[in-house]
């Protein structure tokens, strides 16, 4: 995980659980590559949140960079 993920995301959003992020990467319902920097976005439904979680990794597809409930996502 990036320093940003560790020091900002997890602190600002303490309800986000690491295993949700890993599940999003492994079992995503959608995956997109950002054209500008190659980062990869994953979406996965989290029943406990009753929302889709968007997880962003670096271009390697492994290093966690960001995660948040995506209110606007439509499957």
mmCIF file of the C-alpha atoms, coordinates in Angstrom:
data_MODEL
# 
_entry.id   MODEL 
# 
loop_
_atom_site.group_PDB 
_atom_site.id 
_atom_site.type_symbol 
_atom_site.label_atom_id 
_atom_site.label_alt_id 
_atom_site.label_comp_id 
_atom_site.label_asym_id 
_atom_site.label_entity_id 
_atom_site.label_seq_id 
_atom_site.pdbx_PDB_ins_code 
_atom_site.Cartn_x 
_atom_site.Cartn_y 
_atom_site.Cartn_z 
_atom_site.occupancy 
_atom_site.B_iso_or_equiv 
_atom_site.pdbx_formal_charge 
_atom_site.auth_seq_id 
_atom_site.auth_comp_id 
_atom_site.auth_asym_id 
_atom_site.auth_atom_id 
_atom_site.pdbx_PDB_model_num 
ATOM 1  C CA . UNK A 1 1  ? 0.000   0.000   0.000   1.00 0.00 ? 1  UNK A CA 1 
ATOM 2  C CA . UNK A 1 2  ? 1.086   3.547   -0.626  1.00 0.00 ? 2  UNK A CA 1 
ATOM 3  C CA . UNK A 1 3  ? 1.889   5.991   2.148   1.00 0.00 ? 3  UNK A CA 1 
ATOM 4  C CA . UNK A 1 4  ? -1.194  7.952   1.074   1.00 0.00 ? 4  UNK A CA 1 
ATOM 5  C CA . UNK A 1 5  ? -3.412  4.887   1.583   1.00 0.00 ? 5  UNK A CA 1 
ATOM 6  C CA . UNK A 1 6  ? -1.861  4.058   4.943   1.00 0.00 ? 6  UNK A CA 1 
ATOM 7  C CA . UNK A 1 7  ? -1.661  7.596   6.355   1.00 0.00 ? 7  UNK A CA 1 
ATOM 8  C CA . UNK A 1 8  ? -4.682  9.333   4.820   1.00 0.00 ? 8  UNK A CA 1 
ATOM 9  C CA . UNK A 1 9  ? -7.294  6.920   3.483   1.00 0.00 ? 9  UNK A CA 1 
ATOM 10 C CA . UNK A 1 10 ? -7.346  4.512   6.413   1.00 0.00 ? 10 UNK A CA 1 
ATOM 11 C CA . UNK A 1 11 ? -7.311  7.384   8.907   1.00 0.00 ? 11 UNK A CA 1 
ATOM 12 C CA . UNK A 1 12 ? -10.048 9.439   7.184   1.00 0.00 ? 12 UNK A CA 1 
ATOM 13 C CA . UNK A 1 13 ? -12.173 6.337   6.563   1.00 0.00 ? 13 UNK A CA 1 
ATOM 14 C CA . UNK A 1 14 ? -11.557 4.006   9.513   1.00 0.00 ? 14 UNK A CA 1 
ATOM 15 C CA . UNK A 1 15 ? -14.637 1.944   8.632   1.00 0.00 ? 15 UNK A CA 1 
ATOM 16 C CA . UNK A 1 16 ? -12.920 0.615   5.484   1.00 0.00 ? 16 UNK A CA 1 
ATOM 17 C CA . UNK A 1 17 ? -11.591 -2.852  6.104   1.00 0.00 ? 17 UNK A CA 1 
ATOM 18 C CA . UNK A 1 18 ? -8.514  -4.116  4.338   1.00 0.00 ? 18 UNK A CA 1 
ATOM 19 C CA . UNK A 1 19 ? -10.119 -7.437  3.412   1.00 0.00 ? 19 UNK A CA 1 
ATOM 20 C CA . UNK A 1 20 ? -12.837 -5.516  1.515   1.00 0.00 ? 20 UNK A CA 1 
ATOM 21 C CA . UNK A 1 21 ? -10.129 -3.860  -0.572  1.00 0.00 ? 21 UNK A CA 1 
ATOM 22 C CA . UNK A 1 22 ? -8.484  -7.179  -1.325  1.00 0.00 ? 22 UNK A CA 1 
ATOM 23 C CA . UNK A 1 23 ? -11.844 -8.724  -2.240  1.00 0.00 ? 23 UNK A CA 1 
ATOM 24 C CA . UNK A 1 24 ? -12.524 -5.800  -4.590  1.00 0.00 ? 24 UNK A CA 1 
ATOM 25 C CA . UNK A 1 25 ? -9.290  -6.506  -6.437  1.00 0.00 ? 25 UNK A CA 1 
ATOM 26 C CA . UNK A 1 26 ? -9.872  -10.257 -6.621  1.00 0.00 ? 26 UNK A CA 1 
ATOM 27 C CA . UNK A 1 27 ? -13.634 -10.337 -7.282  1.00 0.00 ? 27 UNK A CA 1 
ATOM 28 C CA . UNK A 1 28 ? -14.447 -6.963  -8.818  1.00 0.00 ? 28 UNK A CA 1 
ATOM 29 C CA . UNK A 1 29 ? -17.603 -6.543  -10.849 1.00 0.00 ? 29 UNK A CA 1 
ATOM 30 C CA . UNK A 1 30 ? -15.902 -3.865  -12.944 1.00 0.00 ? 30 UNK A CA 1 
ATOM 31 C CA . UNK A 1 31 ? -12.304 -2.947  -13.628 1.00 0.00 ? 31 UNK A CA 1 
ATOM 32 C CA . UNK A 1 32 ? -11.072 0.160   -15.448 1.00 0.00 ? 32 UNK A CA 1 
ATOM 33 C CA . UNK A 1 33 ? -7.626  1.462   -16.260 1.00 0.00 ? 33 UNK A CA 1 
ATOM 34 C CA . UNK A 1 34 ? -7.210  5.224   -15.939 1.00 0.00 ? 34 UNK A CA 1 
ATOM 35 C CA . UNK A 1 35 ? -5.801  6.604   -19.183 1.00 0.00 ? 35 UNK A CA 1 
ATOM 36 C CA . UNK A 1 36 ? -3.712  9.356   -17.625 1.00 0.00 ? 36 UNK A CA 1 
ATOM 37 C CA . UNK A 1 37 ? -1.601  7.385   -15.153 1.00 0.00 ? 37 UNK A CA 1 
ATOM 38 C CA . UNK A 1 38 ? -2.426  3.697   -15.598 1.00 0.00 ? 38 UNK A CA 1 
ATOM 39 C CA . UNK A 1 39 ? -3.944  3.307   -12.157 1.00 0.00 ? 39 UNK A CA 1 
ATOM 40 C CA . UNK A 1 40 ? -6.612  0.641   -11.965 1.00 0.00 ? 40 UNK A CA 1 
ATOM 41 C CA . UNK A 1 41 ? -10.079 1.108   -10.470 1.00 0.00 ? 41 UNK A CA 1 
ATOM 42 C CA . UNK A 1 42 ? -12.060 -1.825  -9.080  1.00 0.00 ? 42 UNK A CA 1 
ATOM 43 C CA . UNK A 1 43 ? -15.643 -1.927  -7.816  1.00 0.00 ? 43 UNK A CA 1 
ATOM 44 C CA . UNK A 1 44 ? -17.126 -4.470  -5.442  1.00 0.00 ? 44 UNK A CA 1 
ATOM 45 C CA . UNK A 1 45 ? -20.381 -4.463  -3.444  1.00 0.00 ? 45 UNK A CA 1 
ATOM 46 C CA . UNK A 1 46 ? -19.882 -4.420  0.334   1.00 0.00 ? 46 UNK A CA 1 
ATOM 47 C CA . UNK A 1 47 ? -23.054 -5.664  2.068   1.00 0.00 ? 47 UNK A CA 1 
ATOM 48 C CA . UNK A 1 48 ? -22.075 -4.055  5.389   1.00 0.00 ? 48 UNK A CA 1 
ATOM 49 C CA . UNK A 1 49 ? -21.929 -0.634  3.703   1.00 0.00 ? 49 UNK A CA 1 
ATOM 50 C CA . UNK A 1 50 ? -24.827 -1.336  1.344   1.00 0.00 ? 50 UNK A CA 1 
ATOM 51 C CA . UNK A 1 51 ? -22.719 0.414   -1.299  1.00 0.00 ? 51 UNK A CA 1 
ATOM 52 C CA . UNK A 1 52 ? -20.115 -0.301  -3.909  1.00 0.00 ? 52 UNK A CA 1 
ATOM 53 C CA . UNK A 1 53 ? -16.546 0.217   -2.811  1.00 0.00 ? 53 UNK A CA 1 
ATOM 54 C CA . UNK A 1 54 ? -14.148 1.721   -5.349  1.00 0.00 ? 54 UNK A CA 1 
ATOM 55 C CA . UNK A 1 55 ? -10.573 0.605   -4.817  1.00 0.00 ? 55 UNK A CA 1 
ATOM 56 C CA . UNK A 1 56 ? -7.740  2.200   -6.766  1.00 0.00 ? 56 UNK A CA 1 
ATOM 57 C CA . UNK A 1 57 ? -4.374  0.525   -7.186  1.00 0.00 ? 57 UNK A CA 1 
ATOM 58 C CA . UNK A 1 58 ? -1.227  1.723   -8.845  1.00 0.00 ? 58 UNK A CA 1 
ATOM 59 C CA . UNK A 1 59 ? -0.598  0.482   -12.385 1.00 0.00 ? 59 UNK A CA 1 
ATOM 60 C CA . UNK A 1 60 ? 0.862   -2.757  -11.003 1.00 0.00 ? 60 UNK A CA 1 
ATOM 61 C CA . UNK A 1 61 ? -2.670  -3.812  -9.959  1.00 0.00 ? 61 UNK A CA 1 
ATOM 62 C CA . UNK A 1 62 ? -1.512  -4.719  -6.457  1.00 0.00 ? 62 UNK A CA 1 
ATOM 63 C CA . UNK A 1 63 ? -0.422  -1.609  -4.551  1.00 0.00 ? 63 UNK A CA 1 
ATOM 64 C CA . UNK A 1 64 ? -3.440  -0.055  -2.795  1.00 0.00 ? 64 UNK A CA 1 
ATOM 65 C CA . UNK A 1 65 ? -3.710  3.697   -3.314  1.00 0.00 ? 65 UNK A CA 1 
ATOM 66 C CA . UNK A 1 66 ? -7.314  4.706   -2.515  1.00 0.00 ? 66 UNK A CA 1 
ATOM 67 C CA . UNK A 1 67 ? -10.646 3.243   -1.417  1.00 0.00 ? 67 UNK A CA 1 
ATOM 68 C CA . UNK A 1 68 ? -14.035 4.784   -0.791  1.00 0.00 ? 68 UNK A CA 1 
ATOM 69 C CA . UNK A 1 69 ? -17.777 4.064   -1.088  1.00 0.00 ? 69 UNK A CA 1 
ATOM 70 C CA . UNK A 1 70 ? -18.762 5.167   -4.573  1.00 0.00 ? 70 UNK A CA 1 
ATOM 71 C CA . UNK A 1 71 ? -22.209 6.769   -4.354  1.00 0.00 ? 71 UNK A CA 1 
ATOM 72 C CA . UNK A 1 72 ? -22.501 7.353   -8.097  1.00 0.00 ? 72 UNK A CA 1 
ATOM 73 C CA . UNK A 1 73 ? -21.514 3.875   -9.305  1.00 0.00 ? 73 UNK A CA 1 
ATOM 74 C CA . UNK A 1 74 ? -24.161 2.045   -11.328 1.00 0.00 ? 74 UNK A CA 1 
ATOM 75 C CA . UNK A 1 75 ? -23.422 -1.617  -12.122 1.00 0.00 ? 75 UNK A CA 1 
# 
